[in-house]
Coordinates of C-alpha atoms in Angstrom, one line a residue:
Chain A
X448 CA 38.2 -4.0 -10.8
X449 CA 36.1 -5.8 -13.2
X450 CA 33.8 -7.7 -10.5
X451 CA 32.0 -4.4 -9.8
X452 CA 31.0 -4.1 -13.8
X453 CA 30.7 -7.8 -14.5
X454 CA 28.0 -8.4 -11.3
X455 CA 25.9 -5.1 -11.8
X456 CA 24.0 -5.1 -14.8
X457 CA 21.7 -2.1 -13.7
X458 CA 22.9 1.8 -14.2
X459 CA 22.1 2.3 -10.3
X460 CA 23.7 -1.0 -9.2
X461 CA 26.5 -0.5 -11.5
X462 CA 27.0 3.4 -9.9
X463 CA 27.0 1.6 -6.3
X464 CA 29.9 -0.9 -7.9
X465 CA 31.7 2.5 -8.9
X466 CA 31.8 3.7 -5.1
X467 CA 32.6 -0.1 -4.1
X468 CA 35.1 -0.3 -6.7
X469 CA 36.8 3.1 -5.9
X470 CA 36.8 1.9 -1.7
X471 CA 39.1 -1.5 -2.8
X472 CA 41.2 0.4 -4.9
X473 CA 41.8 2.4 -1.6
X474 CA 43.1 -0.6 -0.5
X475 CA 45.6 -0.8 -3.1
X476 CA 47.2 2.7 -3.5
X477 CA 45.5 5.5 -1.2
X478 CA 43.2 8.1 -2.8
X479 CA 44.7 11.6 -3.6
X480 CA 41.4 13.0 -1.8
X481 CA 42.5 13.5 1.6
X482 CA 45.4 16.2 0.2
X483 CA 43.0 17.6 -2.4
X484 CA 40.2 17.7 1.0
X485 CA 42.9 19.6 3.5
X486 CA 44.3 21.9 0.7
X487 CA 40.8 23.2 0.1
X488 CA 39.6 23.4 3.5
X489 CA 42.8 25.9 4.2
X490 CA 42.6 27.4 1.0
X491 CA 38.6 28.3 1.4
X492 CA 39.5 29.6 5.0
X493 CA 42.4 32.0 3.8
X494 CA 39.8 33.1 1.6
X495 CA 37.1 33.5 4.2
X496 CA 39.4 34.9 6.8
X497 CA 40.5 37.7 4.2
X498 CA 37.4 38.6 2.8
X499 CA 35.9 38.9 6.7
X500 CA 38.9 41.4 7.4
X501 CA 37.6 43.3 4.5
X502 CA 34.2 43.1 5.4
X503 CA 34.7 44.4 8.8
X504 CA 37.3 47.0 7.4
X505 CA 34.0 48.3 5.0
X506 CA 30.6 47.8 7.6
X507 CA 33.1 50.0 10.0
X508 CA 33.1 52.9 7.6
X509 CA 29.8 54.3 9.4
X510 CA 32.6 55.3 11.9
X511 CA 33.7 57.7 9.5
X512 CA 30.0 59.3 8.6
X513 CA 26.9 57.8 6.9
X514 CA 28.0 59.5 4.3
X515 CA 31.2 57.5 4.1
X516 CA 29.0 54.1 4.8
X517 CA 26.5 55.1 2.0
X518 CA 29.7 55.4 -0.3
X519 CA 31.5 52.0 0.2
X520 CA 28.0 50.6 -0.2
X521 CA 27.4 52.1 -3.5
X522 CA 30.7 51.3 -4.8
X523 CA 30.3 47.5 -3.6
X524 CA 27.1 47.9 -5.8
X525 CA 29.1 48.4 -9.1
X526 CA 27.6 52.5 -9.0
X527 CA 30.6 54.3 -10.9
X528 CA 30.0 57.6 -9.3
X529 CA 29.1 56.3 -5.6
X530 CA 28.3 60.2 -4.2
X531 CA 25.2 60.7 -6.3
X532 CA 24.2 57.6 -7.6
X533 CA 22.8 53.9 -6.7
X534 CA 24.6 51.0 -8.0
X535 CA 22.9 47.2 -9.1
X536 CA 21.7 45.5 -5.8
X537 CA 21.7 42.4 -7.2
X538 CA 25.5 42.1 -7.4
X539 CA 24.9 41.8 -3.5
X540 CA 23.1 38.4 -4.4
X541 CA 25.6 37.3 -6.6
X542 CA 28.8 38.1 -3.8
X543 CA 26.3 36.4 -0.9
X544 CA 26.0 33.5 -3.0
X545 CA 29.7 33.4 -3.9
X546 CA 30.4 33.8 0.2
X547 CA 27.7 31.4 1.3
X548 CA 29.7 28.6 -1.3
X549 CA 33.3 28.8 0.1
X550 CA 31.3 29.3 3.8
X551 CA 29.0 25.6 3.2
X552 CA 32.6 24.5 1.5
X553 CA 35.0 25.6 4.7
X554 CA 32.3 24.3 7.0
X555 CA 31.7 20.9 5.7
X556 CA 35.5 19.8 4.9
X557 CA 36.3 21.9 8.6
X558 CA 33.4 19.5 10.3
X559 CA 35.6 16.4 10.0
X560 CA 37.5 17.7 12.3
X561 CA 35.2 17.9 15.3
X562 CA 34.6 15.1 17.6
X563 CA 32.6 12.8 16.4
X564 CA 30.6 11.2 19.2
X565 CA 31.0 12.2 23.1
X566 CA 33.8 10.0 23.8
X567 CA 35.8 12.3 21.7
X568 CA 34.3 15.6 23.2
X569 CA 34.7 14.4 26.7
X570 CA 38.3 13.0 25.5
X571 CA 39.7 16.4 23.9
X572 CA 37.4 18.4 26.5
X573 CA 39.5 16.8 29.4
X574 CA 42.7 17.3 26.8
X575 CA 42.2 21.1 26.8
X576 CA 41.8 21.3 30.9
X577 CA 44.8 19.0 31.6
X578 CA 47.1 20.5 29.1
X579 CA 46.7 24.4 29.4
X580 CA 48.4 25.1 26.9
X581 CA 47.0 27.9 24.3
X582 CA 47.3 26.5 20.7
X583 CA 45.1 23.4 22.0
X584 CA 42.6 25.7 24.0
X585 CA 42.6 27.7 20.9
X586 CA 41.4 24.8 18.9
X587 CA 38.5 24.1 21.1
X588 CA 37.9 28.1 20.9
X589 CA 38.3 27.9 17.0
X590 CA 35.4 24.6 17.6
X591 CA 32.8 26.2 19.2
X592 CA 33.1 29.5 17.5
X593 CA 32.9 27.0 14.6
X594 CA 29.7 26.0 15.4
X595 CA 28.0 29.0 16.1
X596 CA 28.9 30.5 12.8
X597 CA 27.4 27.1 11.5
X598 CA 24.0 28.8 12.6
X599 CA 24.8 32.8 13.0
X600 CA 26.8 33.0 9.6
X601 CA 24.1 31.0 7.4
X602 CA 21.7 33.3 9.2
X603 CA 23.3 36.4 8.1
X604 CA 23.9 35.5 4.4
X605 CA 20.5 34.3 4.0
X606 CA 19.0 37.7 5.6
X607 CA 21.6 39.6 3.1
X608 CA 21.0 37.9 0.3
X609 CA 17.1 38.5 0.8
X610 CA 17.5 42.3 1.9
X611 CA 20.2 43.2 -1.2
X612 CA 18.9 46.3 -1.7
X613 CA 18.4 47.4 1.6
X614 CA 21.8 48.1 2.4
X615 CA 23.0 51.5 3.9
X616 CA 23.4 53.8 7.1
X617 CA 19.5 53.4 8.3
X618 CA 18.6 49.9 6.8
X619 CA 21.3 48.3 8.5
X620 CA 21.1 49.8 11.4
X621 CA 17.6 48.9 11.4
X622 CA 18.5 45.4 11.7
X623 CA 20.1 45.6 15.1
X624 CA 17.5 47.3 16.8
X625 CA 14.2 47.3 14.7
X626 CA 14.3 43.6 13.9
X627 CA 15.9 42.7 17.1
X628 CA 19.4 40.9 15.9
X629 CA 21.9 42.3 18.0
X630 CA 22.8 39.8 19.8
X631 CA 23.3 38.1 16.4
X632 CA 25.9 40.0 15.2
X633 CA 27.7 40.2 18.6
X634 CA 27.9 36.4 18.9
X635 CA 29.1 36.7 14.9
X636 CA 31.8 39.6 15.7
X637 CA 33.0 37.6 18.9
X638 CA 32.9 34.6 17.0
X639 CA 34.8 35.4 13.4
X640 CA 37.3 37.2 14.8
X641 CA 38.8 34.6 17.1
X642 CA 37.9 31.6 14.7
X643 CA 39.6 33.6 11.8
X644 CA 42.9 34.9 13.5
X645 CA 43.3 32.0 15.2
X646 CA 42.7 30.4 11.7
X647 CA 45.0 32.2 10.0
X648 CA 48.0 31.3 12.4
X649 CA 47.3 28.1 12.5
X650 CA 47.6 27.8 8.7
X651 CA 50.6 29.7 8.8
X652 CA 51.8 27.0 11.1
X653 CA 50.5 24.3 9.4
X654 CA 52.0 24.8 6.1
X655 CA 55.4 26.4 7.6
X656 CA 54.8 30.0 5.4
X657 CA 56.8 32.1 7.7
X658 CA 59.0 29.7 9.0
X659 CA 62.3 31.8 8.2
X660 CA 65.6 30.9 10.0
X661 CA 64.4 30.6 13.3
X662 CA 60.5 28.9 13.3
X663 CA 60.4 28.9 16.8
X664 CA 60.7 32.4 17.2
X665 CA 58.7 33.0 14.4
X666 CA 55.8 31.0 16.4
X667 CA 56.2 33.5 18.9
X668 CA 56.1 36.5 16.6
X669 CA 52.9 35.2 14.8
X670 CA 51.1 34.5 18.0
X671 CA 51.6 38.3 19.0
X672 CA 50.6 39.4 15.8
X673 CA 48.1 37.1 15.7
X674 CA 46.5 38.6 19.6
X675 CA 47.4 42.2 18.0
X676 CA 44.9 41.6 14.7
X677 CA 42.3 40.2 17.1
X678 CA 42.1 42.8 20.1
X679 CA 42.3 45.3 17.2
X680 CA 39.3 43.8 15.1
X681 CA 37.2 43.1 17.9
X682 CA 37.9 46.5 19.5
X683 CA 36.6 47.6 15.6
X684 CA 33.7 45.4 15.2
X685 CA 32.4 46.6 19.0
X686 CA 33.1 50.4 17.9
X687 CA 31.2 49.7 14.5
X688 CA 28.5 47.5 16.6
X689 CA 27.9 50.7 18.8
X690 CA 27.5 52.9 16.2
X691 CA 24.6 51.1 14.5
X692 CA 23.2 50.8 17.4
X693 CA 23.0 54.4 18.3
X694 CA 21.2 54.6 14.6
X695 CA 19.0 52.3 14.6
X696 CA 17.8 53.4 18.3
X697 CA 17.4 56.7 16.8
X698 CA 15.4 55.7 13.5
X699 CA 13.3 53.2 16.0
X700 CA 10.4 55.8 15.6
X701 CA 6.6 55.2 13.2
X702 CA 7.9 57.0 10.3
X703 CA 11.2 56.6 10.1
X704 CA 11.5 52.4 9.5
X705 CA 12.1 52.1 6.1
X706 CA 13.2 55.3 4.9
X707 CA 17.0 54.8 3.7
X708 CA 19.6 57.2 3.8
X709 CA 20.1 58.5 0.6
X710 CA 16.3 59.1 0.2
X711 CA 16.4 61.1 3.5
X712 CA 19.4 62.9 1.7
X713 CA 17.0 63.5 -1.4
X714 CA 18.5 60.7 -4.1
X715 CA 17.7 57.7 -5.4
X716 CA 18.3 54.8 -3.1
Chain B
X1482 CA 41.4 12.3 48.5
X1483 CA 43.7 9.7 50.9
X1484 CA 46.4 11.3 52.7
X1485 CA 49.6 9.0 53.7
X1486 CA 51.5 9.7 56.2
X1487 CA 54.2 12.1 56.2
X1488 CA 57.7 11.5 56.6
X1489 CA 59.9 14.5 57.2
X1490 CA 62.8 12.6 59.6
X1491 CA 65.1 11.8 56.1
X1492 CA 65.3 13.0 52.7
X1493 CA 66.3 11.4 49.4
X1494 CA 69.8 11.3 49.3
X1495 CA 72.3 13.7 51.3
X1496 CA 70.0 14.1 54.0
X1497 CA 69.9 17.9 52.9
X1498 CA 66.5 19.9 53.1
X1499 CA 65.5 22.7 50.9
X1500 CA 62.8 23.3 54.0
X1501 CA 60.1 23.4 51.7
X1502 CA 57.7 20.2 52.1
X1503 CA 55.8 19.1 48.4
X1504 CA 52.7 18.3 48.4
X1505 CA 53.0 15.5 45.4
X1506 CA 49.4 13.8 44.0
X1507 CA 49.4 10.8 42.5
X1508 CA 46.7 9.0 40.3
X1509 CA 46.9 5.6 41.4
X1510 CA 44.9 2.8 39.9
X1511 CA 46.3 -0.7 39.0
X1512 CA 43.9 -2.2 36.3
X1513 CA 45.6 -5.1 36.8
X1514 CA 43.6 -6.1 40.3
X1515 CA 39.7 -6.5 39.9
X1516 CA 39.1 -4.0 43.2
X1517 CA 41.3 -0.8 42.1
X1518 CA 39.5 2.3 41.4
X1519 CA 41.2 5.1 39.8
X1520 CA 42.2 7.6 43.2
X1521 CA 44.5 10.7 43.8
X1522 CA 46.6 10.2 46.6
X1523 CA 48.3 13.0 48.7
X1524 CA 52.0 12.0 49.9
X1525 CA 54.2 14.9 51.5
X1526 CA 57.8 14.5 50.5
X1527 CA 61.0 17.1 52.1
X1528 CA 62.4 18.6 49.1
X1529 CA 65.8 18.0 48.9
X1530 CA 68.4 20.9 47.1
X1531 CA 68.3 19.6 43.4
X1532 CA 65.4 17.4 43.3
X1533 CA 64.0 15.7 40.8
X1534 CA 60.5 14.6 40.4
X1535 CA 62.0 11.3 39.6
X1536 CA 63.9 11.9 42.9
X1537 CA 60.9 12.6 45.2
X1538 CA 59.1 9.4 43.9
X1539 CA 62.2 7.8 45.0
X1540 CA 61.6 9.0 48.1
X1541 CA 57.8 7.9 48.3
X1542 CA 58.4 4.3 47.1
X1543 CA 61.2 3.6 50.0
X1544 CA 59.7 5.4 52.5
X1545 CA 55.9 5.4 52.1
X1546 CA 54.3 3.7 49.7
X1547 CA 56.6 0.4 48.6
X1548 CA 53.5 -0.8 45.7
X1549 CA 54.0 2.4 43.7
X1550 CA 54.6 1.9 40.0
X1551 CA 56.4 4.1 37.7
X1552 CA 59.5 3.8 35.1
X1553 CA 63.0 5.0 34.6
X1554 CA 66.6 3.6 33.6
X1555 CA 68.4 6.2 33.0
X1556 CA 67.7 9.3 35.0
X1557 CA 69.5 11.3 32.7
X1558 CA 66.9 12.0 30.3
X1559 CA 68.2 9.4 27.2
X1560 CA 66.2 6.6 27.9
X1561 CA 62.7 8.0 27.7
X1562 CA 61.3 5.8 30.2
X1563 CA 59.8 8.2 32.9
X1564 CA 57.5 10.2 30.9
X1565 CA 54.5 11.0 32.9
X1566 CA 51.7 14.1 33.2
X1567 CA 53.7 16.5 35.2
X1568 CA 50.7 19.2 36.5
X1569 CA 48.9 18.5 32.9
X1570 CA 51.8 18.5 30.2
X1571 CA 53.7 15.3 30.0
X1572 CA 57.5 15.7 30.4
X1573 CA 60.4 13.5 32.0
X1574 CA 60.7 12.7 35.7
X1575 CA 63.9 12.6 35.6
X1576 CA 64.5 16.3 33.6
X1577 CA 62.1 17.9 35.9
X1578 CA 63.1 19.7 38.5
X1579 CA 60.9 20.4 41.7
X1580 CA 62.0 23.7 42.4
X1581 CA 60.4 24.4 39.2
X1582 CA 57.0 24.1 41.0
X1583 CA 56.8 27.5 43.0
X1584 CA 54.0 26.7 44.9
X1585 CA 55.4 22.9 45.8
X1586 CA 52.3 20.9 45.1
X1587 CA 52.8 18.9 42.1
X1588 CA 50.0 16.4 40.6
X1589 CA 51.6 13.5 38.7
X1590 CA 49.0 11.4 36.3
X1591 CA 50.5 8.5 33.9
X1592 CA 50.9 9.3 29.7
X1593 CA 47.5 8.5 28.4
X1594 CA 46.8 7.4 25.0
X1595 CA 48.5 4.4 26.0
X1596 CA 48.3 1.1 27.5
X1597 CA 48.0 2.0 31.4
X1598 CA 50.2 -1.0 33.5
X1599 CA 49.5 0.6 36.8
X1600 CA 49.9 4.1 38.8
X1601 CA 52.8 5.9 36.5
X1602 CA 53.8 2.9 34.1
X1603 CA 52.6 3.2 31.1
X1604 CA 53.0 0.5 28.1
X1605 CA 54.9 2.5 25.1
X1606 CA 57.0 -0.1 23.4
X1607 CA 53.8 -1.7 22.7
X1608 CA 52.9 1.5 20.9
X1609 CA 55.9 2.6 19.8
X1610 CA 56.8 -0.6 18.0
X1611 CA 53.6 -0.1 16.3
X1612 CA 54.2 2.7 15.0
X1613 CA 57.5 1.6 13.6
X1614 CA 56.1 -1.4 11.9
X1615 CA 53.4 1.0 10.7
X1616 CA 56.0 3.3 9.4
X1617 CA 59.0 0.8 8.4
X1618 CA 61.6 2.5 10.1
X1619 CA 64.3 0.8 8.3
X1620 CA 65.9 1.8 5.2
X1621 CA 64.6 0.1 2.5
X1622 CA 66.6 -0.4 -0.3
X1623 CA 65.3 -3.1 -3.2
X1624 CA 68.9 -3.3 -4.2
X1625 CA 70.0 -3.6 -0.8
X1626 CA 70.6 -7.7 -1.2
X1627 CA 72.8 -7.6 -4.2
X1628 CA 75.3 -5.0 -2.6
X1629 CA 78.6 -5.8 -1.3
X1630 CA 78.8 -6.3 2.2
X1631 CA 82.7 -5.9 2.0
X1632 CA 82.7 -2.5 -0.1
X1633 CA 82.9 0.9 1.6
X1634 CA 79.8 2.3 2.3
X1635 CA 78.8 5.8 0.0
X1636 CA 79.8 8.7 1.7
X1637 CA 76.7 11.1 3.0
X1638 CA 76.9 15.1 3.0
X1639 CA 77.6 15.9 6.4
X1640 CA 74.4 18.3 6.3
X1641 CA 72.2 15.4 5.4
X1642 CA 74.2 13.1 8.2
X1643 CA 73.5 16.1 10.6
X1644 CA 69.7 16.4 9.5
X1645 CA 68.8 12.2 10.0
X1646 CA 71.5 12.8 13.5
X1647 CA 68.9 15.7 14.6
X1648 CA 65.9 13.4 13.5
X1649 CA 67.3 10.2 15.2
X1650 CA 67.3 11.7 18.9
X1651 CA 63.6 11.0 19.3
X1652 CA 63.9 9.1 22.8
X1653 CA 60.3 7.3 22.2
X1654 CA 59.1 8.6 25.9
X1655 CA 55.7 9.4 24.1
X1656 CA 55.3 12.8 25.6
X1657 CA 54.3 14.0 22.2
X1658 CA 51.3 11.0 21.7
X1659 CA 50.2 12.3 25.0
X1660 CA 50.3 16.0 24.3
X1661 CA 48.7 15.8 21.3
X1662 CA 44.7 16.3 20.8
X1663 CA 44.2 14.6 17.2
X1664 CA 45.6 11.3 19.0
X1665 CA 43.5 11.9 22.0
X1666 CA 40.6 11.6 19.8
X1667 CA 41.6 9.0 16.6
X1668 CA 43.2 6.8 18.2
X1669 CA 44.2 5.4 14.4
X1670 CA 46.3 9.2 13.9
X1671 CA 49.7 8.3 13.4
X1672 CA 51.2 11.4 15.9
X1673 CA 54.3 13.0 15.9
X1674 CA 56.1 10.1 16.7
X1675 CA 55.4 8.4 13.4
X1676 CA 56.3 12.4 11.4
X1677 CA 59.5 11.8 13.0
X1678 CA 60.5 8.8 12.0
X1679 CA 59.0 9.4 8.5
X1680 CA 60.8 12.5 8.2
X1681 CA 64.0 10.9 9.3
X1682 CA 63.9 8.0 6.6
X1683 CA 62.3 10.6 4.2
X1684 CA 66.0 12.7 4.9
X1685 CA 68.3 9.7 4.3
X1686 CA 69.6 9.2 0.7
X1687 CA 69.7 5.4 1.6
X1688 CA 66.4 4.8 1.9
X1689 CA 64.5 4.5 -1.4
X1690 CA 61.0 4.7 -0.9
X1691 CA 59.7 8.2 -2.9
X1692 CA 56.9 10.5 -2.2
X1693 CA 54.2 8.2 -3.5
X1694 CA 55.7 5.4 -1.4
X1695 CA 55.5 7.4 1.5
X1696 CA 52.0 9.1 0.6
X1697 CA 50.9 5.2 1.3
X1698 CA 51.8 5.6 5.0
X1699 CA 50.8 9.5 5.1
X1700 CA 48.2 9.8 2.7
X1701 CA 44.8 10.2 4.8
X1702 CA 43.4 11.7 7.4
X1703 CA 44.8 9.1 9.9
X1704 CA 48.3 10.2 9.0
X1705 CA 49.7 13.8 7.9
X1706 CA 46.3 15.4 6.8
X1707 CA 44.6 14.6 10.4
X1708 CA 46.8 16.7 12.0
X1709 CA 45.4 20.1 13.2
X1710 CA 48.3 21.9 14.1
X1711 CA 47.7 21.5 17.7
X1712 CA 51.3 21.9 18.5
X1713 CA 51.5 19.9 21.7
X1714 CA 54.2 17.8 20.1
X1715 CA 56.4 20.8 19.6
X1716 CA 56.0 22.2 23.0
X1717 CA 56.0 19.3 25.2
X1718 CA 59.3 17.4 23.3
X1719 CA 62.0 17.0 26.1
X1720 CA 64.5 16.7 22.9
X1721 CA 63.4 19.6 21.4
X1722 CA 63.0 17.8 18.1
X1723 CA 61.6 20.4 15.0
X1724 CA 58.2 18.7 15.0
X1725 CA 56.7 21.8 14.2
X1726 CA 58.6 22.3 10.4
X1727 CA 58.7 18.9 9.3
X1728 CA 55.3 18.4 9.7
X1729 CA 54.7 21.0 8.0
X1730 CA 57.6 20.2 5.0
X1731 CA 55.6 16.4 5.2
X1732 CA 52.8 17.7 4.4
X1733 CA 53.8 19.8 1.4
X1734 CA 55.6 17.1 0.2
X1735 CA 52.3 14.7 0.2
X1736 CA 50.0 17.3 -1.2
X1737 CA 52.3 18.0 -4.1
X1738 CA 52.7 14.0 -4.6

């Protein structure tokens, strides 16, 4: 369009023309965004889903001994011999930043998918009620889980990407019950879980990956699997949950905040 | 909540009971006079061995309540006019059964997301012609005009003829626009009405338009990419048409175009 060049002499002006320019063209033959937009937003929450499985899968190691917690820590630091020695912290910063990106990413291309104004919240709200029927109440679940990671999640990879170093069997536990946010990562637990499962069968769905000879069936299979990965995760995370707990209620003592693991054990941290 | 009176001398039909007396609730409202508000009504209807829901309204419009609106033709679940909110799923009248209902009270509510003419009747031609100019569900063929009327037309693989066939049994009763939450809330979302008939023209070797033609009518988040996977359509479809794969197969094809 040369309109947009020929009426805007100014480098600001001329930018806005750009972003006018690009909206008529719209009109013409349809941007390639939108596909790019939903690609990305399922291709971030794969990624997110995954790595959360693993996460879980790694923080639950303190059910095997603090020992076994201490290790998986280490090695997550980069340390090549994770029984004796410390690894670089700071690699902690550069995964939590990596995380918080796809996380800002999922959330902001997943937003558009929220209502938008209470006429659509009371519309879907009333939806969900009259229907009964899971997939759609799952959507609403997958929504307001959705929005408490908005605040919980952002919480929790700020306060990890500040406390890097103070990762292990007595620092984190101190977390729950020193600095008072349990009820933080139950919400979290509660909430990731069902908003990733639920996720991840949705995108199966969505982009027919399973499909096979029979979809239907396969719909059926997925959404047992998909219950099966959740009451297993859950009954994980809660397990895990407990078991910091019990810590950090037993380090809760003058003396003992602070002290990590591995200096208790008489090595480096 | 109104109660009319009950009637339990005759039933629909043979004049056969079941024994069992439903309970059916209906939404009434008729926007069309300035004084109706929107009101559940109670009316208690003898079930008769077989019933249909389409049946028992029957029943209530000759014997108790002559101003009630609702739709049909067919009764035999072809024509897609009776499609109403059968205890909060839309499904056909006339396919559903009311010994279905084990408890025998049944609340009836007319499609929404469309235009409401009064009680059960609901406006989806209006809609549904929309969506086909929206669409163009017609084969479109630039060479179309210079062919020969008089020659044999090209032969189709029966697989292909069976795929459109499959496609082409969409009935238009709008039980997936109503089922689904994405058109609930954007009223501008195509629904699975519109993936149908894009996938059926997308399936036949007649029409011409490609992917990039078609990314025109899918290509945003008012078409293929605003759908969330909500699954109504699939679940509420009285045809049991694959909405589920070929939305899926649509939007692979757009996001590879």
């Amino acid at each position: 369009m040369r309109y947009a060049d020929d009426m805007a002499p100014w480098p600001a002006v001329r930018r806005n023309g750009d972003g006018m320019k690009s909206l008529l063209e719209d009109q013409v033959r349809k941007s390639r965004m939108p596909a790019r937009l939903d690609f990305i937003q399922s291709a971030s929450g794969l990624a997110l889903a995954l790595f959360m499985w693993v996460h879980l899968l790694m923080v639950s190691s303190i059910l095997i001994s603090k020992d076994a917690m201490l290790f998986v820590t280490r090695m997550l630091e980069g340390s090549l011999n994770p029984s004796e020695e410390a690894g670089w912290p700071i690699l902690v910063r550069f995964a939590v930043l990596g995380v918080l990106f796809l996380f800002v990413l999922h959330a902001v291309l997943a937003m558009r998918k929220l209502p938008a104004n209470w006429k659509q919240w009371r519309t879907m709200r009333s939806h969900v009620k009259m229907m009964k029927h899971g997939d759609t109440t799952q959507w609403w679940v997958q929504a307001i889980t959705g929005i408490a990671m908005f605040f919980f999640g952002s919480a929790h990879l700020l306060i990890m990407y500040a406390n890097n170093d103070k990762i292990g069997p007595y620092l984190s536990s101190e977390r729950f019950v020193h600095y008072g946010l349990w009820p933080m990562y139950l919400i979290l637990l509660f909430a990731v879980e069902l908003h990733g499962a639920v996720g991840l069968y949705r995108l199966s769905i969505k982009w027919g990956w399973f499909d096979g000879k029979d979809p239907r069936k396969t719909r059926k299979r997925l959404k047992k699997v998909k219950w099966g990965i959740t009451v297993f995760f859950i009954g994980l995370g809660l397990a895990t949950f407990a078991a910091y707990v019990k810590i950090g209620i037993e380090r809760n003592e003058p003396g003992k905040i602070g002290v990590p693991y591995a200096v208790e054990k008489g090595q480096d941290h | 909540m109104s109660e009319a009176k009950m009637n339990v001398s005759t039933t629909a039909g043979s004049g056969q009971t079941t024994g069992r007396t439903l309970k059916i609730n209906i939404l009434r409202f008729n926007p069309q006079e300035p004084d109706s508000k929107p009101e559940m009504v109670t009316y208690k209807v003898p079930e008769a061995p077989n019933m249909t829901i389409f049946i028992a309204l029957n029943y209530i419009r000759e014997n108790l309540e002559p101003s009630l609106q609702f739709d049909f033709v067919c009764r035999a679940g072809i024509c897609g006019s009776c499609g109403m909110v059968i205890n909060g799923r839309p499904d056909l009248a006339c396919r559903t059964l009311t010994s279905k209902f084990f408890l025998g009270e049944i609340t009836l509510m007319p499609l929404p997301a469309f235009e409401l003419i009064g009680d059960l009747s609901v406006n989806t031609g209006k809609f549904m012609r929309a969506v086909s100019e929206r669409v163009g569900s017609w084969i479109h063929d630039e060479e179309e005009k210079q062919k020969d009327l008089d020659a044999l037309e090209e032969r189709m693989d029966p697989d292909t003829a069976d795929e459109i066939y499959e496609l082409d049994r969409c009935i238009e009763c709008g039980c997936c626009i109503s089922a689904c939450g994405t058109m609930r809330m954007r009223e501008q979302f195509l629904g699975a009405r519109g993936f149908m008939s894009v996938a059926r023209f997308h399936a036949d070797p007649r029409d011409k338009r490609s992917d990039e033609d078609w990314y025109e009518v899918l290509g945003d988040d008012d078409g293929v990419f605003g759908c969330m996977s909500l699954m109504g359509c699939e679940d509420t479809c009285p045809k049991d048409l694959p909405h589920q794969t070929k939305i899926a197969y649509l939007r692979r094809r757009m996001v590879d175009t």
